[in-house]
Short mmCIF file of N, CA and C in Angstrom, two decimals:
data_model
loop_
_atom_site.label_atom_id
_atom_site.label_comp_id
_atom_site.label_asym_id
_atom_site.label_seq_id
_atom_site.Cartn_x
_atom_site.Cartn_y
_atom_site.Cartn_z
N UNK A 162 -32.58 2.50 -11.17
CA UNK A 162 -31.50 2.48 -12.14
C UNK A 162 -30.36 1.64 -11.58
N UNK A 163 -29.58 1.04 -12.45
CA UNK A 163 -28.49 0.16 -12.06
C UNK A 163 -27.19 0.63 -12.70
N UNK A 164 -26.08 0.28 -12.06
CA UNK A 164 -24.76 0.64 -12.58
C UNK A 164 -23.82 -0.54 -12.41
N UNK A 165 -23.09 -0.87 -13.44
CA UNK A 165 -21.99 -1.82 -13.33
C UNK A 165 -20.75 -1.04 -13.69
N UNK A 166 -19.84 -0.94 -12.73
CA UNK A 166 -18.70 -0.03 -12.87
C UNK A 166 -17.40 -0.77 -12.64
N UNK A 167 -16.45 -0.57 -13.53
CA UNK A 167 -15.09 -1.09 -13.36
C UNK A 167 -14.24 0.07 -12.84
N UNK A 168 -13.81 0.03 -11.57
CA UNK A 168 -13.02 1.15 -11.04
C UNK A 168 -11.78 1.47 -11.86
N UNK A 169 -11.21 0.47 -12.57
CA UNK A 169 -10.03 0.73 -13.40
C UNK A 169 -10.34 1.68 -14.55
N UNK A 170 -11.62 1.81 -14.91
CA UNK A 170 -11.99 2.70 -16.00
C UNK A 170 -12.33 4.11 -15.54
N UNK A 171 -12.23 4.36 -14.23
CA UNK A 171 -12.48 5.68 -13.66
C UNK A 171 -11.13 6.37 -13.47
N UNK A 172 -11.06 7.65 -13.83
CA UNK A 172 -9.82 8.40 -13.61
C UNK A 172 -9.53 8.49 -12.12
N UNK A 173 -8.26 8.42 -11.76
CA UNK A 173 -7.86 8.58 -10.37
C UNK A 173 -8.12 10.01 -9.93
N UNK A 174 -8.48 10.17 -8.65
CA UNK A 174 -8.71 11.50 -8.08
C UNK A 174 -7.38 12.25 -8.04
N UNK A 175 -7.30 13.43 -8.67
CA UNK A 175 -6.04 14.18 -8.66
C UNK A 175 -5.68 14.67 -7.27
N UNK A 176 -4.39 14.79 -7.01
CA UNK A 176 -3.87 15.36 -5.76
C UNK A 176 -4.37 14.63 -4.52
N UNK A 177 -4.49 13.32 -4.60
CA UNK A 177 -4.90 12.51 -3.45
C UNK A 177 -3.68 11.73 -2.98
N UNK A 178 -3.59 11.39 -1.68
CA UNK A 178 -2.37 10.74 -1.18
C UNK A 178 -2.17 9.29 -1.62
N UNK A 179 -3.15 8.71 -2.35
CA UNK A 179 -3.01 7.37 -2.91
C UNK A 179 -3.90 7.31 -4.16
N UNK A 180 -3.92 6.17 -4.83
CA UNK A 180 -4.77 6.00 -6.00
C UNK A 180 -6.21 5.82 -5.53
N UNK A 181 -7.07 6.77 -5.85
CA UNK A 181 -8.48 6.76 -5.42
C UNK A 181 -9.36 6.80 -6.65
N UNK A 182 -10.29 5.84 -6.76
CA UNK A 182 -11.24 5.78 -7.87
C UNK A 182 -12.64 5.97 -7.30
N UNK A 183 -13.27 7.10 -7.58
CA UNK A 183 -14.54 7.51 -6.97
C UNK A 183 -15.74 6.84 -7.64
N UNK A 184 -16.07 5.66 -7.17
CA UNK A 184 -17.19 4.89 -7.72
C UNK A 184 -18.51 5.63 -7.52
N UNK A 185 -18.70 6.22 -6.34
CA UNK A 185 -19.97 6.92 -6.07
C UNK A 185 -20.16 8.13 -7.00
N UNK A 186 -19.09 8.78 -7.39
CA UNK A 186 -19.22 9.89 -8.34
C UNK A 186 -19.65 9.36 -9.70
N UNK A 187 -19.07 8.24 -10.11
CA UNK A 187 -19.40 7.64 -11.40
C UNK A 187 -20.87 7.20 -11.42
N UNK A 188 -21.36 6.66 -10.29
CA UNK A 188 -22.75 6.19 -10.21
C UNK A 188 -23.71 7.31 -9.82
N UNK A 189 -23.16 8.47 -9.45
CA UNK A 189 -23.95 9.63 -9.04
C UNK A 189 -24.88 9.30 -7.87
N UNK A 190 -24.31 8.64 -6.85
CA UNK A 190 -25.09 8.33 -5.66
C UNK A 190 -25.32 9.58 -4.84
N UNK A 191 -26.44 9.63 -4.14
CA UNK A 191 -26.76 10.81 -3.35
C UNK A 191 -26.52 10.61 -1.85
N UNK A 192 -26.54 9.38 -1.37
CA UNK A 192 -26.40 9.11 0.06
C UNK A 192 -25.11 8.36 0.42
N UNK A 193 -24.61 7.58 -0.51
CA UNK A 193 -23.50 6.67 -0.24
C UNK A 193 -22.20 7.16 -0.86
N UNK A 194 -21.14 7.15 -0.05
CA UNK A 194 -19.78 7.37 -0.57
C UNK A 194 -19.18 6.00 -0.83
N UNK A 195 -18.57 5.79 -1.99
CA UNK A 195 -17.93 4.53 -2.33
C UNK A 195 -16.75 4.82 -3.24
N UNK A 196 -15.58 4.32 -2.85
CA UNK A 196 -14.39 4.52 -3.65
C UNK A 196 -13.44 3.35 -3.43
N UNK A 197 -12.65 3.05 -4.47
CA UNK A 197 -11.60 2.05 -4.33
C UNK A 197 -10.28 2.78 -4.18
N UNK A 198 -9.52 2.34 -3.19
CA UNK A 198 -8.23 2.96 -2.88
C UNK A 198 -7.13 1.91 -3.00
N UNK A 199 -6.04 2.28 -3.65
CA UNK A 199 -4.85 1.43 -3.68
C UNK A 199 -3.70 2.24 -3.13
N UNK A 200 -3.09 1.70 -2.07
CA UNK A 200 -1.99 2.40 -1.40
C UNK A 200 -0.69 1.62 -1.57
N UNK A 201 0.30 2.27 -2.14
CA UNK A 201 1.64 1.70 -2.20
C UNK A 201 2.25 1.80 -0.81
N UNK A 202 3.32 1.05 -0.54
CA UNK A 202 3.98 1.20 0.76
C UNK A 202 4.31 2.67 1.04
N UNK A 203 3.95 3.12 2.25
CA UNK A 203 4.20 4.50 2.66
C UNK A 203 3.06 5.46 2.36
N UNK A 204 2.01 5.00 1.67
CA UNK A 204 0.88 5.88 1.36
C UNK A 204 -0.26 5.67 2.35
N UNK A 205 -1.10 6.70 2.47
CA UNK A 205 -2.27 6.61 3.34
C UNK A 205 -3.52 6.91 2.55
N UNK A 206 -4.65 6.47 3.10
CA UNK A 206 -5.93 6.64 2.42
C UNK A 206 -6.48 8.05 2.61
N UNK A 207 -6.60 8.54 3.84
CA UNK A 207 -7.17 9.89 3.98
C UNK A 207 -6.10 10.96 3.78
N UNK A 208 -6.57 12.16 3.53
CA UNK A 208 -5.63 13.28 3.45
C UNK A 208 -5.05 13.60 4.82
N UNK A 209 -5.86 13.40 5.88
CA UNK A 209 -5.41 13.69 7.25
C UNK A 209 -5.99 12.65 8.21
N UNK A 210 -5.35 12.50 9.36
CA UNK A 210 -5.90 11.72 10.47
C UNK A 210 -7.18 12.46 10.85
N UNK A 211 -8.33 11.76 10.90
CA UNK A 211 -9.59 12.48 10.98
C UNK A 211 -10.72 11.66 11.60
N UNK A 212 -11.84 12.32 11.80
CA UNK A 212 -13.10 11.70 12.20
C UNK A 212 -14.20 12.41 11.42
N UNK A 213 -15.40 11.88 11.51
CA UNK A 213 -16.57 12.52 10.91
C UNK A 213 -17.64 12.68 11.98
N UNK A 214 -18.42 13.72 11.87
CA UNK A 214 -19.50 13.94 12.84
C UNK A 214 -20.59 12.88 12.72
N UNK A 215 -20.98 12.54 11.48
CA UNK A 215 -22.10 11.63 11.26
C UNK A 215 -21.75 10.38 10.46
N UNK A 216 -20.75 10.46 9.62
CA UNK A 216 -20.48 9.35 8.69
C UNK A 216 -19.99 8.10 9.40
N UNK A 217 -20.60 6.98 9.03
CA UNK A 217 -20.10 5.67 9.37
C UNK A 217 -19.26 5.23 8.18
N UNK A 218 -18.05 4.74 8.43
CA UNK A 218 -17.17 4.33 7.34
C UNK A 218 -16.80 2.87 7.50
N UNK A 219 -16.62 2.20 6.37
CA UNK A 219 -16.15 0.82 6.37
C UNK A 219 -15.12 0.68 5.26
N UNK A 220 -14.08 -0.09 5.55
CA UNK A 220 -13.03 -0.37 4.58
C UNK A 220 -12.94 -1.88 4.42
N UNK A 221 -13.28 -2.38 3.23
CA UNK A 221 -13.21 -3.80 2.92
C UNK A 221 -11.86 -4.03 2.26
N UNK A 222 -11.02 -4.86 2.87
CA UNK A 222 -9.68 -5.10 2.34
C UNK A 222 -9.77 -6.13 1.21
N UNK A 223 -9.50 -5.68 -0.01
CA UNK A 223 -9.56 -6.55 -1.19
C UNK A 223 -8.27 -7.31 -1.40
N UNK A 224 -7.13 -6.66 -1.10
CA UNK A 224 -5.83 -7.32 -1.20
C UNK A 224 -4.84 -6.60 -0.29
N UNK A 225 -3.86 -7.35 0.19
CA UNK A 225 -2.86 -6.79 1.08
C UNK A 225 -3.36 -6.72 2.51
N UNK A 226 -2.68 -5.92 3.31
CA UNK A 226 -3.02 -5.75 4.73
C UNK A 226 -3.11 -4.27 5.04
N UNK A 227 -4.27 -3.84 5.52
CA UNK A 227 -4.51 -2.45 5.87
C UNK A 227 -4.14 -2.21 7.33
N UNK A 228 -3.50 -1.09 7.60
CA UNK A 228 -3.22 -0.67 8.98
C UNK A 228 -4.07 0.56 9.25
N UNK A 229 -4.68 0.60 10.44
CA UNK A 229 -5.51 1.74 10.81
C UNK A 229 -5.08 2.22 12.18
N UNK A 230 -4.60 3.46 12.22
CA UNK A 230 -4.19 4.09 13.47
C UNK A 230 -5.42 4.73 14.12
N UNK A 231 -5.57 4.50 15.42
CA UNK A 231 -6.62 5.16 16.20
C UNK A 231 -5.96 5.71 17.46
N UNK A 232 -6.63 6.54 18.23
CA UNK A 232 -6.02 7.07 19.45
C UNK A 232 -5.65 5.99 20.47
N UNK A 233 -6.34 4.85 20.44
CA UNK A 233 -6.11 3.82 21.44
C UNK A 233 -5.24 2.67 21.00
N UNK A 234 -5.27 2.35 19.70
CA UNK A 234 -4.49 1.22 19.21
C UNK A 234 -4.37 1.26 17.70
N UNK A 235 -3.51 0.42 17.18
CA UNK A 235 -3.39 0.25 15.73
C UNK A 235 -4.02 -1.08 15.37
N UNK A 236 -4.90 -1.06 14.37
CA UNK A 236 -5.54 -2.27 13.89
C UNK A 236 -4.80 -2.75 12.65
N UNK A 237 -4.62 -4.05 12.54
CA UNK A 237 -4.02 -4.67 11.37
C UNK A 237 -5.13 -5.52 10.75
N UNK A 238 -5.57 -5.12 9.55
CA UNK A 238 -6.76 -5.71 8.93
C UNK A 238 -6.32 -6.48 7.68
N UNK A 239 -6.37 -7.81 7.73
CA UNK A 239 -5.92 -8.61 6.59
C UNK A 239 -6.95 -8.67 5.46
N UNK A 240 -6.49 -9.13 4.31
CA UNK A 240 -7.34 -9.33 3.14
C UNK A 240 -8.58 -10.14 3.52
N UNK A 241 -9.73 -9.67 3.05
CA UNK A 241 -10.99 -10.36 3.31
C UNK A 241 -11.73 -9.86 4.54
N UNK A 242 -11.07 -9.05 5.37
CA UNK A 242 -11.73 -8.51 6.55
C UNK A 242 -12.15 -7.07 6.33
N UNK A 243 -12.94 -6.55 7.29
CA UNK A 243 -13.52 -5.21 7.18
C UNK A 243 -13.20 -4.43 8.45
N UNK A 244 -12.83 -3.17 8.29
CA UNK A 244 -12.64 -2.24 9.42
C UNK A 244 -13.77 -1.23 9.36
N UNK A 245 -14.44 -0.99 10.49
CA UNK A 245 -15.53 -0.02 10.56
C UNK A 245 -15.19 1.05 11.57
N UNK A 246 -15.38 2.32 11.18
CA UNK A 246 -15.19 3.46 12.08
C UNK A 246 -16.55 4.14 12.26
N UNK A 247 -16.98 4.23 13.51
CA UNK A 247 -18.24 4.90 13.81
C UNK A 247 -18.03 6.41 13.79
N UNK A 248 -19.11 7.19 13.74
CA UNK A 248 -18.97 8.65 13.78
C UNK A 248 -18.17 9.09 15.01
N UNK A 249 -17.42 10.17 14.83
CA UNK A 249 -16.61 10.77 15.88
C UNK A 249 -15.50 9.85 16.40
N UNK A 250 -15.10 8.88 15.58
CA UNK A 250 -14.01 7.95 15.93
C UNK A 250 -12.80 8.26 15.06
N UNK A 251 -11.78 8.94 15.61
CA UNK A 251 -10.60 9.31 14.81
C UNK A 251 -9.87 8.07 14.28
N UNK A 252 -9.40 8.18 13.03
CA UNK A 252 -8.67 7.08 12.41
C UNK A 252 -7.84 7.58 11.23
N UNK A 253 -6.85 6.77 10.89
CA UNK A 253 -6.01 7.02 9.72
C UNK A 253 -5.64 5.67 9.14
N UNK A 254 -6.14 5.38 7.95
CA UNK A 254 -5.85 4.11 7.28
C UNK A 254 -4.63 4.31 6.39
N UNK A 255 -3.71 3.33 6.45
CA UNK A 255 -2.47 3.49 5.68
C UNK A 255 -1.82 2.14 5.39
N UNK A 256 -0.80 2.21 4.54
CA UNK A 256 0.06 1.08 4.22
C UNK A 256 1.45 1.45 4.70
N UNK A 257 2.00 0.74 5.67
CA UNK A 257 3.32 1.12 6.22
C UNK A 257 4.41 1.15 5.16
N UNK A 258 5.37 2.02 5.36
CA UNK A 258 6.49 2.16 4.43
C UNK A 258 7.24 0.84 4.24
N UNK A 259 7.28 0.01 5.28
CA UNK A 259 8.02 -1.25 5.20
C UNK A 259 7.18 -2.41 4.66
N UNK A 260 5.96 -2.15 4.20
CA UNK A 260 5.08 -3.20 3.68
C UNK A 260 5.71 -3.84 2.44
N UNK A 261 5.34 -5.10 2.21
CA UNK A 261 5.88 -5.85 1.06
C UNK A 261 5.22 -5.49 -0.27
N UNK A 262 4.04 -4.87 -0.21
CA UNK A 262 3.34 -4.54 -1.46
C UNK A 262 2.17 -3.62 -1.21
N UNK A 263 1.38 -3.42 -2.24
CA UNK A 263 0.22 -2.53 -2.17
C UNK A 263 -0.88 -3.14 -1.30
N UNK A 264 -1.77 -2.28 -0.84
CA UNK A 264 -3.02 -2.70 -0.21
C UNK A 264 -4.15 -1.99 -0.95
N UNK A 265 -5.20 -2.76 -1.28
CA UNK A 265 -6.36 -2.21 -1.98
C UNK A 265 -7.60 -2.43 -1.13
N UNK A 266 -8.35 -1.36 -0.94
CA UNK A 266 -9.58 -1.44 -0.15
C UNK A 266 -10.73 -0.77 -0.90
N UNK A 267 -11.94 -1.24 -0.61
CA UNK A 267 -13.13 -0.56 -1.05
C UNK A 267 -13.63 0.18 0.18
N UNK A 268 -13.67 1.51 0.09
CA UNK A 268 -14.11 2.33 1.20
C UNK A 268 -15.52 2.81 0.95
N UNK A 269 -16.35 2.73 1.97
CA UNK A 269 -17.73 3.17 1.83
C UNK A 269 -18.14 3.92 3.09
N UNK A 270 -19.10 4.81 2.94
CA UNK A 270 -19.57 5.56 4.09
C UNK A 270 -20.86 6.28 3.79
N UNK A 271 -21.58 6.55 4.87
CA UNK A 271 -22.83 7.30 4.74
C UNK A 271 -23.00 8.11 6.02
N UNK A 272 -23.46 9.35 5.91
CA UNK A 272 -23.87 10.00 4.68
C UNK A 272 -22.67 10.36 3.80
N UNK A 273 -22.96 10.56 2.53
CA UNK A 273 -21.92 10.83 1.55
C UNK A 273 -21.16 12.13 1.86
N UNK A 274 -21.87 13.16 2.19
CA UNK A 274 -21.24 14.45 2.46
C UNK A 274 -21.20 14.72 3.96
N UNK A 275 -20.04 14.50 4.54
CA UNK A 275 -19.79 14.77 5.95
C UNK A 275 -18.29 15.05 6.05
N UNK A 276 -17.90 16.31 5.98
CA UNK A 276 -16.48 16.65 5.91
C UNK A 276 -15.65 16.06 7.04
N UNK A 277 -14.43 15.69 6.69
CA UNK A 277 -13.50 15.15 7.67
C UNK A 277 -13.11 16.24 8.66
N UNK A 278 -13.05 15.88 9.93
CA UNK A 278 -12.59 16.78 10.97
C UNK A 278 -11.18 16.33 11.35
N UNK A 279 -10.15 17.15 11.07
CA UNK A 279 -8.80 16.74 11.42
C UNK A 279 -8.66 16.42 12.90
N UNK A 280 -7.90 15.38 13.19
CA UNK A 280 -7.65 14.94 14.56
C UNK A 280 -6.19 15.17 14.87
N UNK A 281 -5.90 15.86 15.96
CA UNK A 281 -4.53 16.09 16.40
C UNK A 281 -4.18 15.03 17.43
N UNK A 282 -3.37 14.05 17.03
CA UNK A 282 -3.06 12.94 17.92
C UNK A 282 -2.15 13.36 19.08
N UNK A 283 -1.71 14.61 19.09
CA UNK A 283 -0.88 15.10 20.18
C UNK A 283 -1.72 15.60 21.35
N UNK A 284 -3.04 15.68 21.15
CA UNK A 284 -3.93 16.20 22.20
C UNK A 284 -4.05 15.22 23.35
#
């Protein structure tokens, strides 16, 4: 089966820290998580700074510049590039408050169901 999906036609996920359009829910995928995220200045993609036990995640920057905080460094990912987080690698993707505009990314990961493990950066 095939799906052609316009994320703008999907309702935004309620109570999320940025505009999230759940493409994988619309396509009813069983293994793959896929969503489009748009973050205004000061917004972040995840609900918490986190890692996953098994999930590999990738964020394709469609527009703007994505910032990703990790325990060791901050990555600055420009439009057209991809950031990948391996399992058990804490990260927090965000758009800094002082940014000039929105950042939009397509986020994907597998397996689809692998709950986020909050990371305490004070440890």
